[in-house]
Short mmCIF file of C-alpha atoms and ligand atoms in Angstrom, two decimals:
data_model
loop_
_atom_site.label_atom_id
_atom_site.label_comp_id
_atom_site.label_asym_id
_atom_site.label_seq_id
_atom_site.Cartn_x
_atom_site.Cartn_y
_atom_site.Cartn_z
CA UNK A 23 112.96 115.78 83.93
CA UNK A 24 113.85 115.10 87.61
CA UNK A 25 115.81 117.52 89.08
CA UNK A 26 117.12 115.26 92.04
CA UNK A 27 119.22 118.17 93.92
CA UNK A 28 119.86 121.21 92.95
CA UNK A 29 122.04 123.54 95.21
CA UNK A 30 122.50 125.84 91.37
CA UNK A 31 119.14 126.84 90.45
CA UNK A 32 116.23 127.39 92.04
CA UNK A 33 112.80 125.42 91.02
CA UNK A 34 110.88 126.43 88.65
CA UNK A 35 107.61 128.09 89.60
CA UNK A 36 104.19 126.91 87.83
CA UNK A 37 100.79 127.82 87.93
CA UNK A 38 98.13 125.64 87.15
CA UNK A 39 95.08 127.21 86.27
CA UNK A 40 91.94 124.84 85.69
CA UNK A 41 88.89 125.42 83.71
CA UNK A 42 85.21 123.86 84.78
CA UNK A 43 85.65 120.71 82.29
CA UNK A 44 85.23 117.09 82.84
CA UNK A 45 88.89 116.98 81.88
CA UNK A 46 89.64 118.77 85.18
CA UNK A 47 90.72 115.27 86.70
CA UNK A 48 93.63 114.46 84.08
CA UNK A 49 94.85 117.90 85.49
CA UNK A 50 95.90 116.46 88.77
CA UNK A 51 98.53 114.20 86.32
CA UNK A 52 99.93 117.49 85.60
CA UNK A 53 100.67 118.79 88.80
CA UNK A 54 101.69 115.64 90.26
CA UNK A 55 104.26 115.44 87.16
CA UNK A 56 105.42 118.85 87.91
CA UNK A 57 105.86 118.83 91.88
CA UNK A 58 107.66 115.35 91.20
CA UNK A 59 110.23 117.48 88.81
CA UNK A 60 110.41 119.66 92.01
CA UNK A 61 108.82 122.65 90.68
CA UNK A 62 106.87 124.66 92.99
CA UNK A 63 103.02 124.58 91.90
CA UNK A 64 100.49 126.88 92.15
CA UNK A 65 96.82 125.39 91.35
CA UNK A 66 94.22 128.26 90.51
CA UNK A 67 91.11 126.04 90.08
CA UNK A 68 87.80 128.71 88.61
CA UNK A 69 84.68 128.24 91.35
CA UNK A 70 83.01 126.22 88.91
CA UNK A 71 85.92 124.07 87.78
CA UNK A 72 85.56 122.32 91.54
CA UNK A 73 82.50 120.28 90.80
CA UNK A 74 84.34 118.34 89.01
CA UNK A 75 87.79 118.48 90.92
CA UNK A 76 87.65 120.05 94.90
CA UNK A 77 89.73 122.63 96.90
CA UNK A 78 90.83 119.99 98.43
CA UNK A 79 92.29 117.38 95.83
CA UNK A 80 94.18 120.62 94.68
CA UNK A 81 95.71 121.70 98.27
CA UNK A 82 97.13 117.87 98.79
CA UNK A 83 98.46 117.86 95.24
CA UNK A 84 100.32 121.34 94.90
CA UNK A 85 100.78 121.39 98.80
CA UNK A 86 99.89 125.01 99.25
CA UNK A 87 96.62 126.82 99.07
CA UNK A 88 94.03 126.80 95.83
CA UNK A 89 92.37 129.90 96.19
CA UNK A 90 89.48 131.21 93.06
CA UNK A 91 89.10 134.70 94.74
CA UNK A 92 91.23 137.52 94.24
CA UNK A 93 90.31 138.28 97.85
CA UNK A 94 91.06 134.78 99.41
CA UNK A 95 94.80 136.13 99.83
CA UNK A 96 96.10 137.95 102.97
CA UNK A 97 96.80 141.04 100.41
CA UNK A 98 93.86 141.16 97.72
CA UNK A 99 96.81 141.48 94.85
CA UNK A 100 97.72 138.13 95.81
CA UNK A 101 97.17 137.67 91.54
CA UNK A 102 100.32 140.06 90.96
CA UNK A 103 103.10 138.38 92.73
CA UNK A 104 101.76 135.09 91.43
CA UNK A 105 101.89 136.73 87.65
CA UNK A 106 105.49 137.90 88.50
CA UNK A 107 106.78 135.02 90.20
CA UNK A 108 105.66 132.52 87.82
CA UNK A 109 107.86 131.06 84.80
CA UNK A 110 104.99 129.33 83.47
CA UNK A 111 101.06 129.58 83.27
CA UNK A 112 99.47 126.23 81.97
CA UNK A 113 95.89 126.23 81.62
CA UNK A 114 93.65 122.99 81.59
CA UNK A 115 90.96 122.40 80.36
CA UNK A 116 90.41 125.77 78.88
CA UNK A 117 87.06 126.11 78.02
CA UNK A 118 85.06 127.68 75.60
CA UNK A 119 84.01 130.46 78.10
CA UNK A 120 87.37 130.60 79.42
CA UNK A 121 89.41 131.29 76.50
CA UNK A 122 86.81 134.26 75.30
CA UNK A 123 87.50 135.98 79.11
CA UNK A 124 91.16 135.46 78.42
CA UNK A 125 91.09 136.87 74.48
CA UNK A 126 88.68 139.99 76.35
CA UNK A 127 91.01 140.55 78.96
CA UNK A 128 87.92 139.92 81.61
CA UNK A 129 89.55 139.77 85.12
CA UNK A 130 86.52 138.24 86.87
CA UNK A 131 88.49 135.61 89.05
CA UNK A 132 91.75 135.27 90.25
CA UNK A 133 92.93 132.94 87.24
CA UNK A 134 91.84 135.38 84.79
CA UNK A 135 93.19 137.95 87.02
CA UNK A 136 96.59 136.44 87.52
CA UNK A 137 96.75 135.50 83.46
CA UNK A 138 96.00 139.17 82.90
CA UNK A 139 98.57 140.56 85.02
CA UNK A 140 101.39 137.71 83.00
CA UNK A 141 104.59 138.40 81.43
CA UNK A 142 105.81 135.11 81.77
CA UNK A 143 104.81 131.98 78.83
CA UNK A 144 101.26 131.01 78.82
CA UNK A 145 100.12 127.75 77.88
CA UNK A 146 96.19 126.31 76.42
CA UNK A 147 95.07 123.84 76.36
CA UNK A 148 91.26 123.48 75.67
CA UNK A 149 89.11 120.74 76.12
CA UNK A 150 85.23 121.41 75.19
CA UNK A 151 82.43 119.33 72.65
CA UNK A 152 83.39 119.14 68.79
CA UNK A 153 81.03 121.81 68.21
CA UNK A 154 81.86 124.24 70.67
CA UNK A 155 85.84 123.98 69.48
CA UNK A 156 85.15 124.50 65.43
CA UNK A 157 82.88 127.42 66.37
CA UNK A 158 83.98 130.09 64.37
CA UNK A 159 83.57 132.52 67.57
CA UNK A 160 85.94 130.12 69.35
CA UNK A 161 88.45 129.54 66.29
CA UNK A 162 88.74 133.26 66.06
CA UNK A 163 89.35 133.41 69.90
CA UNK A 164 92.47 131.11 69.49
CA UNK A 165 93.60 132.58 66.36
CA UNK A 166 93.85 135.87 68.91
CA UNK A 167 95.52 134.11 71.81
CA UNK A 168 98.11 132.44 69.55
CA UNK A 169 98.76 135.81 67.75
CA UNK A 170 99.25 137.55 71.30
CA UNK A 171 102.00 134.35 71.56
CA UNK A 172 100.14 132.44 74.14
CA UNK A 173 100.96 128.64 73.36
CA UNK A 174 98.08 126.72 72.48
CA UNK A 175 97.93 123.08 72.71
CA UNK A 176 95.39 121.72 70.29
CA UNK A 177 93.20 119.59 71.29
CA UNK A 178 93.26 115.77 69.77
CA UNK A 179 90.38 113.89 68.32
CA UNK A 180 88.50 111.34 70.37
CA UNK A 181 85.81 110.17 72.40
CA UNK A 182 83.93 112.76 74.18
CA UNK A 183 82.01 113.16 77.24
CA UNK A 184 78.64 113.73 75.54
CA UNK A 185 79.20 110.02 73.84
CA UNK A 186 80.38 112.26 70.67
CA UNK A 187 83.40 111.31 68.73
CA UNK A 188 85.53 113.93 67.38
CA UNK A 189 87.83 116.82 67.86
CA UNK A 190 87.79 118.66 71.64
CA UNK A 191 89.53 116.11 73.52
CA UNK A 192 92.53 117.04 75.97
CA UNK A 193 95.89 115.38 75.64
CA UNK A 194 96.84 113.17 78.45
CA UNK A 195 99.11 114.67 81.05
CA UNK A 196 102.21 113.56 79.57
CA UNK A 197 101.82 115.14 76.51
CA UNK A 198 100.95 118.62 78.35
CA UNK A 199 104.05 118.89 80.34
CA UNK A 200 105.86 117.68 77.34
CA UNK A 201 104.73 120.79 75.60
CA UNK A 202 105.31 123.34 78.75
CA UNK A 203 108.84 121.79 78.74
CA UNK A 204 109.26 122.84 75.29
CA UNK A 205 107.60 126.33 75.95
CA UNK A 206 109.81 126.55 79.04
CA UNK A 207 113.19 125.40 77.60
CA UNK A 208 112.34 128.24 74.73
CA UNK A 209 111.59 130.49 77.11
CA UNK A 210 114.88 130.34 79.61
CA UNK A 211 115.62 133.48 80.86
CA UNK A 212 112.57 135.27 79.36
CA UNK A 213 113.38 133.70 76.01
CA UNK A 214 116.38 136.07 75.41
CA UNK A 215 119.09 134.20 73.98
CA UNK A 216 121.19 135.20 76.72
CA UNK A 217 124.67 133.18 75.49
CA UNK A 218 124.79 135.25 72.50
CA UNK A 219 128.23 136.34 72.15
CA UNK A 220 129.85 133.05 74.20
CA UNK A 221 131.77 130.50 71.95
CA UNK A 222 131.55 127.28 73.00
CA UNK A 223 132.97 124.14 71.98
CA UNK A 224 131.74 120.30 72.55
CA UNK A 225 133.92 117.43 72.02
CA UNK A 226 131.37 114.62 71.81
CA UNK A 227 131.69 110.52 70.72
CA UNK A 228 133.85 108.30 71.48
CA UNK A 229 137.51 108.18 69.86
CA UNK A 230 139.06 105.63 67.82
CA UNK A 231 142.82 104.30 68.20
CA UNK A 232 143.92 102.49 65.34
CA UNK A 233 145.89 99.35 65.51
CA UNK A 234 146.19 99.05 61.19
CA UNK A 235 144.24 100.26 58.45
CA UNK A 236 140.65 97.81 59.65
CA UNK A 237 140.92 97.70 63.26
CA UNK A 238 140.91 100.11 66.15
CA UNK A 239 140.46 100.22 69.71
CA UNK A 240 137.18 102.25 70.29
CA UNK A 241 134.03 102.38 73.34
CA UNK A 242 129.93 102.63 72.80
CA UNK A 243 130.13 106.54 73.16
CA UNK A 244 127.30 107.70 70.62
CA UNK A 245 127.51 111.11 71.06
CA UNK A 246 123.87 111.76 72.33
CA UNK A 247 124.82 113.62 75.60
CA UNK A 248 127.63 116.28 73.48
CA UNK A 249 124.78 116.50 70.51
CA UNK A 250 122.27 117.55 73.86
CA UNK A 251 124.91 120.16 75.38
CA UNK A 252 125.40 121.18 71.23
CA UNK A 253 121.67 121.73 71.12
CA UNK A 254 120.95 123.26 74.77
CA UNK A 255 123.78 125.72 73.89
CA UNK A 256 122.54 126.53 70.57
CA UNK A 257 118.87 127.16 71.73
CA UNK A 258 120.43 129.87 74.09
CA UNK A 259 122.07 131.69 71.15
CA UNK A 260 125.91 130.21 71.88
CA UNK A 261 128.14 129.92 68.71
CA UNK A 262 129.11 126.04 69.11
CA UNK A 263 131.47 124.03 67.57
CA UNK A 264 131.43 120.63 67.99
CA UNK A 265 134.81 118.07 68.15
CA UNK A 266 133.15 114.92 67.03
CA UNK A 267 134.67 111.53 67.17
CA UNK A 268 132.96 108.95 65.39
CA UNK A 269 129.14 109.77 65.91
CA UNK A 270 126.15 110.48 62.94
CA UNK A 271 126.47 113.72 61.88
CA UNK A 272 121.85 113.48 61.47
CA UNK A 273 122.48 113.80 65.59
CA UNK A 274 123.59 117.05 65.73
CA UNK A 275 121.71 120.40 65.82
CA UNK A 276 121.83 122.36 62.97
CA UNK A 277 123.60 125.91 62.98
CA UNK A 278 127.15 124.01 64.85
CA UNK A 279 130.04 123.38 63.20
CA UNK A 280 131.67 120.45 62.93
CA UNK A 281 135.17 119.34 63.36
CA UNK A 282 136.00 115.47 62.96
CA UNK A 283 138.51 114.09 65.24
CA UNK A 284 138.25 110.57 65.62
CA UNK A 285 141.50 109.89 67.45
CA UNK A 286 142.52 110.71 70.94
CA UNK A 287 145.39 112.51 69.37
CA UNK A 288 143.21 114.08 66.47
CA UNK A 289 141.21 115.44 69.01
CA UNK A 290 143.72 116.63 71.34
CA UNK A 291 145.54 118.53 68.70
CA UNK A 292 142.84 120.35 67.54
CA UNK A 293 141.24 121.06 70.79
CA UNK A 294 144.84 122.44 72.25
CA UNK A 295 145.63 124.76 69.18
CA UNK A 296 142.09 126.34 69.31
CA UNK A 297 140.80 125.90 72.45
CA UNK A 298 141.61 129.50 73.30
CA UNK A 299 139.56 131.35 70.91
CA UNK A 300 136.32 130.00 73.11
CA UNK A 301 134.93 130.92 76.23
CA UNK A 302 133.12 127.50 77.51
CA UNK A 303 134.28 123.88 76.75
CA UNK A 304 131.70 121.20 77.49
CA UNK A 305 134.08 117.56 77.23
CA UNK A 306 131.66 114.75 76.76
CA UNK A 307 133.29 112.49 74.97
CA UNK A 308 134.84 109.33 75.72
CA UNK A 309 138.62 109.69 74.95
CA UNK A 310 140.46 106.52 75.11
CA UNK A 311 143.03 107.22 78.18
CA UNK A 312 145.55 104.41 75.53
CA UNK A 313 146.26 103.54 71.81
CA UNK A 314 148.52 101.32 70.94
CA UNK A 315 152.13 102.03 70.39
CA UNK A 316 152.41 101.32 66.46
CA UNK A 317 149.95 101.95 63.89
CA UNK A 318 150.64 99.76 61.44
CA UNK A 319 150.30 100.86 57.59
CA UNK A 320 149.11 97.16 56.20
CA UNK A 321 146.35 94.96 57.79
CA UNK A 322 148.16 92.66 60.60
CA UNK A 323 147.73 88.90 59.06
CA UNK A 324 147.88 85.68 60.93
CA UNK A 325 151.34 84.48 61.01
CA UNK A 326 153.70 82.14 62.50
CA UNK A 327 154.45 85.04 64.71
CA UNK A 328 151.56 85.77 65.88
CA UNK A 329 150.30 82.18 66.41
CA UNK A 330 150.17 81.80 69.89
CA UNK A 331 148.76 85.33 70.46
CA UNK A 332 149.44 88.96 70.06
CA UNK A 333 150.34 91.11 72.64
CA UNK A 334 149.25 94.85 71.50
CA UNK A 335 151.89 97.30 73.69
CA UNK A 336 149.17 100.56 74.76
CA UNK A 337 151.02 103.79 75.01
CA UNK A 338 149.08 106.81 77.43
CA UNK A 339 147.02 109.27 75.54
CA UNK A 340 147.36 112.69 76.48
CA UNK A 341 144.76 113.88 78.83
CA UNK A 342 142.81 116.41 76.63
CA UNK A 343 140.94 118.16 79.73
CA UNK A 344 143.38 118.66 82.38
CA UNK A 345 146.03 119.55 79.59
CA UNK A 346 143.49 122.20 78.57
CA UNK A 347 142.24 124.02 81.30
CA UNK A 348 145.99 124.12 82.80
CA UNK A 349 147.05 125.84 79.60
CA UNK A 350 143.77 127.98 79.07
CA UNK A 351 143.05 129.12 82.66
CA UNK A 352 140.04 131.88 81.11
CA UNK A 353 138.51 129.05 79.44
CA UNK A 354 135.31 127.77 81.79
CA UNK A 355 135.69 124.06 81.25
CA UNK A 356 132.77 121.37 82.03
CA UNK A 357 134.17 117.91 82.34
CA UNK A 358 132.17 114.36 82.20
CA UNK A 359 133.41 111.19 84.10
CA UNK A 360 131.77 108.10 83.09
CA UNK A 361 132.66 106.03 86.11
CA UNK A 362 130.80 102.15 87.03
CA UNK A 363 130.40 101.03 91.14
CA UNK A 364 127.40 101.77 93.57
CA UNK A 365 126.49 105.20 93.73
CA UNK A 366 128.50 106.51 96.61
CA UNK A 367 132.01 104.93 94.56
CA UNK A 368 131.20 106.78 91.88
CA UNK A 369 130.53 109.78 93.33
CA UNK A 370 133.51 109.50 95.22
CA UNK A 371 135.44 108.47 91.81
CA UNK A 372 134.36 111.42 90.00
CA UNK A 373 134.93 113.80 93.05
CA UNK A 374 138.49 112.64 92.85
CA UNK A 375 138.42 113.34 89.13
CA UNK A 376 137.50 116.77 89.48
CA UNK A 377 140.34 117.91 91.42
CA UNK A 378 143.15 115.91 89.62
CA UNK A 379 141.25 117.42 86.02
CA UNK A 380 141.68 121.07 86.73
CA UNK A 381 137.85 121.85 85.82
CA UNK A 382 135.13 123.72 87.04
CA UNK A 383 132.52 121.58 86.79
CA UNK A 384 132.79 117.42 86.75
CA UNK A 385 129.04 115.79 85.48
CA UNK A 386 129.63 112.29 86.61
CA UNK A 387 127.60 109.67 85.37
CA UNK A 388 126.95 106.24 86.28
CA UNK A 389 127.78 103.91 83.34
CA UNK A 390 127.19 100.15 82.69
CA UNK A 391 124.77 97.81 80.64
CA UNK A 392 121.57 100.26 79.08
CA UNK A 393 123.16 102.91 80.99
CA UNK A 394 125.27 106.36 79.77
CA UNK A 395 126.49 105.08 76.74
CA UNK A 396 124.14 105.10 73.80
CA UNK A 397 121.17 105.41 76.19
CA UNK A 398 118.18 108.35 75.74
CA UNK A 399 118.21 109.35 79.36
CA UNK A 400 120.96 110.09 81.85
CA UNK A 401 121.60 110.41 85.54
CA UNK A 402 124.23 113.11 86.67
CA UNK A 403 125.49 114.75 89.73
CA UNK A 404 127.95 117.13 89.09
CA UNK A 405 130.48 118.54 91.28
CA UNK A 406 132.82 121.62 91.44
CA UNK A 407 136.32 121.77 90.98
CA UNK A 408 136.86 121.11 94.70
CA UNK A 409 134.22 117.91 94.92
CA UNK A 410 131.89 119.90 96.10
CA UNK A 411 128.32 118.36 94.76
CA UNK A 412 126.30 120.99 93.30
CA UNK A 413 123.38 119.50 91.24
CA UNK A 414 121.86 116.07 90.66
CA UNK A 415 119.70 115.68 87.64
CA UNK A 416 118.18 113.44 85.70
CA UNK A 417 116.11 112.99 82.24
CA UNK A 418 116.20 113.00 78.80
CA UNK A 419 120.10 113.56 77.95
CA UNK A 420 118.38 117.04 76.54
CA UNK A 421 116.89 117.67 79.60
CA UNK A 422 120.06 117.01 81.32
CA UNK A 423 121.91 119.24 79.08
CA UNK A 424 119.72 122.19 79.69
CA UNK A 425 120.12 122.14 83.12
CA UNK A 426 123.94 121.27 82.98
CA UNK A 427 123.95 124.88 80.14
CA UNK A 428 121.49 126.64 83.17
CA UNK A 429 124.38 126.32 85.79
CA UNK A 430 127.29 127.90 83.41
CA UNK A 431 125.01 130.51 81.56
CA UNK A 432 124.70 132.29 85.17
CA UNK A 433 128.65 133.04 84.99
CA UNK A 434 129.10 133.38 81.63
CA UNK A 435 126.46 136.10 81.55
CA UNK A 436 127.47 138.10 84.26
CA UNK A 437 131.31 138.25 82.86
CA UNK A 438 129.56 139.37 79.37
O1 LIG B 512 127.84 109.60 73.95
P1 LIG B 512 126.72 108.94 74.72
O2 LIG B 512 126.37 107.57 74.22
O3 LIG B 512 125.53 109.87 74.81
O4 LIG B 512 127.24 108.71 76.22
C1 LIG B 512 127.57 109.80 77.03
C2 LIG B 512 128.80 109.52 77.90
C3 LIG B 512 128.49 108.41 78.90
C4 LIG B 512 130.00 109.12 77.04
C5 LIG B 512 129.13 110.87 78.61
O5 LIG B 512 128.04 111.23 79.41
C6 LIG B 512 130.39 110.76 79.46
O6 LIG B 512 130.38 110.31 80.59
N1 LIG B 512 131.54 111.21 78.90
C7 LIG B 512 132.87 111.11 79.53
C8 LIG B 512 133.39 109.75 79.28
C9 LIG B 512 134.81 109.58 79.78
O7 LIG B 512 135.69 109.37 78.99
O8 LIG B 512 134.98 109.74 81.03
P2 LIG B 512 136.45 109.66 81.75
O9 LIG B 512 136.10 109.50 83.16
O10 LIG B 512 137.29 108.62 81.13
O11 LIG B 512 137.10 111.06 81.46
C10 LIG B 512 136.88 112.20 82.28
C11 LIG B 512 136.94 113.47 81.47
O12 LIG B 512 138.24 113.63 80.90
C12 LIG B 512 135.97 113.54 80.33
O13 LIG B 512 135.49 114.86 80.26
C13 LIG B 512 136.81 113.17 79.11
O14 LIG B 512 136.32 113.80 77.92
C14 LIG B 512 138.16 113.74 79.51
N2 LIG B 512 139.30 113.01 78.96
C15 LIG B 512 139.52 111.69 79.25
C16 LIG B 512 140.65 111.06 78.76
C17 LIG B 512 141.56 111.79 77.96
N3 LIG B 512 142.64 111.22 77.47
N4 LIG B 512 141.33 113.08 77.69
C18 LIG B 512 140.23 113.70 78.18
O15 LIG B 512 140.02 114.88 77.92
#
């Protein structure tokens, strides 16, 4: 994920602690894939880890100091605020001797130190010979870390250093901050599932106006960016219901429940009788602002009537949003605009959005060809209520729901 700006939560703090493996280089992936996410890094290389990777490579990388000594600090428990500051503790390569320190609780260094003094998530990830890694002495090492709920990363099978093929081979970069996104996005707020309690409802898709019984007027909403808010709010313990128009069920999280409204005006019924029983109301989907003024029972046929065209008369929807939060002022609700121009139009599009919509929060989203719609990834800057931009992010539309769920959680937990 790339968060681009972020004026409503503070970057993520990592430590990067590296072993004295050959794998050592792939490491610098890892913290170059973290400081472009705009985390703050901390690289904790062991003494004999830098014959393979230097001080130096580190300091450029992480852009801050890569000390191995406890006593290379100003304060000689330099290893304690790094252990409580951190969110995250991702170890690469661990070795064979490493891991054994960490399962003894040896403090001989300052990453075995600082990993000793850790309450936040720690991640493995070892990297050693084929031999070495099915040792029994090293199995029953791991078996200890996992059990102690560190997060080991298994190795894959592969060429080795030695010329050896087999298993002991460390996962490429990607696939290791991958993993401490997963541990980290399980882990929010200490892993508590701190929206327990908070009902929240999604309206995701895109709605259907019907014109007769086999046509409709409709849009390419798939419902991957409300299924990604369903999920992110789910993870942190929220009791979600989702208002889905027109998407695949097989997208959604499981544990939500689902209400069907594939109409503007299915949607908007439902949403306005029951929208005050929730506390949080994340509108994603893509509500036709139209439908056209008849529905007509039988299929409309070619006709003498009709034969020089057929002009369909469009009646306004109801705006679902703006009718809601006027009528439910205690209900915290997070808008989307889907808006197409250059980047400063739509930011000024969806700015003007937010204070004719009544809403706290406005996530506006460039949308065109590949883009928004139907897409994996997304691009949003959202502003307050005012236009005021708070956050830019972008990623996976998961990604970009956690951090969307981050910046409401804050206020919904402190009114809990
Ligand atoms: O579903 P995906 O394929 O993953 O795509 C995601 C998305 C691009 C659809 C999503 O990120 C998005 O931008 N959703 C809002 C789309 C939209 O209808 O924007 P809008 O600018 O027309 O509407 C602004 C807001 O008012 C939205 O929160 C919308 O839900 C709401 N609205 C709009 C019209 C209406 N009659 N009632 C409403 O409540």
């Amino acid at each position: 994920m790339t968060v681009l700006e972020n004026a409503g939560t503070p970057p993520r703090r990592i430590i990067v602690g590296v072993g004295a493996g050959i794998a050592a280089y792939k490491v610098t992936g890892v913290v170059r894939q973290f400081t472009k996410a705009g985390d703050t890094v901390r690289v904790i290389p062991t003494q004999a880890s830098l014959n393979f990777v230097g001080q130096t490579t580190w300091q450029a990388l992480s852009g801050g100091p890569a000390h191995t000594d406890v006593f290379d600090g100003d304060t000689g428990v330099d290893h304690v605020e790094a252990a409580r500051d951190a969110d995250l503790i991702v170890i690469a390569p661990a070795t064979a001797d490493l891991i054994a320190k960490i399962r003894a609780g040896i403090a001989s260094d300052l990453l075995t130190t600082t990993v000793l003094a850790a309450t936040c998530p720690v991640v493995v990830v070892p990297a050693m010979h084929t031999a070495m890694w099915e040792n029994p002495a090293t199995q029953d090492n791991i078996g200890v870390l996992k059990d102690r709920g560190m997060h080991v990363l298994d190795p894959e099978v592969g060429d080795l250093s030695s010329g050896d093929t087999g298993a002991g081979r460390m996962p490429e970069p990607e696939a290791i901050c991958e993993f401490c996104e997963a541990v980290l996005a399980q882990s929010s707020f200490g892993g508590k599932k701190d929206l327990t309690g908070v009902r929240a409802f999604v309206t995701a898709g895109g709605t259907r106006e019907p014109i007769d019984p086999v046509r409709f007027i409709g849009n390419h909403s798939s419902g991957k960016q409300g299924a990604a808010i369903a999920q992110a709010l789910t993870e942190r313990g929220a009791d979600v219901t989702v208002f889905a128009a027109n998407i695949d069920p097989g997208i959604l999280p499981s544990g939500v429940t689902v209400i069907n409204t594939p109409s503007a005006i299915d949607m908007y019924e439902t949403v306005q009788s029951v929208a005050g029983e929730f506390d949080l109301g994340f509108f994603v989907a893509a509500v036709a602002d139209f439908r056209p003024a008849q529905d007509w029972d039988q299929k409309v046929k070619k006709s003498s009537e009709n034969a020089d065209g057929w002009a369909l008369q469009l009646v306004r929807n109801p705006d679902i949003l703006r009718e809601t939060a006027s009528r439910y002022p205690h209900l915290l609700c997070f808008g989307f605009a889907a808006e197409t121009g250059d980047e400063a139009q739509v930011l000024e599009f969806g700015k003007a959005k937010a204070r004719r919509k009544g809403a706290r929060y406005i996530a506006i989203n460039q949308v065109g060809k590949d883009q928004g719609f139907g897409t994996d990834t997304n691009r949003v800057s959202v502003v307050d209520g005012a236009g005021t931009k708070v956050l830019s992010v972008a990623g996976t539309k998961l990604q970009v729901a956690r951090a969307l769920v981050d910046l409401v959680a804050v206020q919904l937990v402190k009114k809990n």
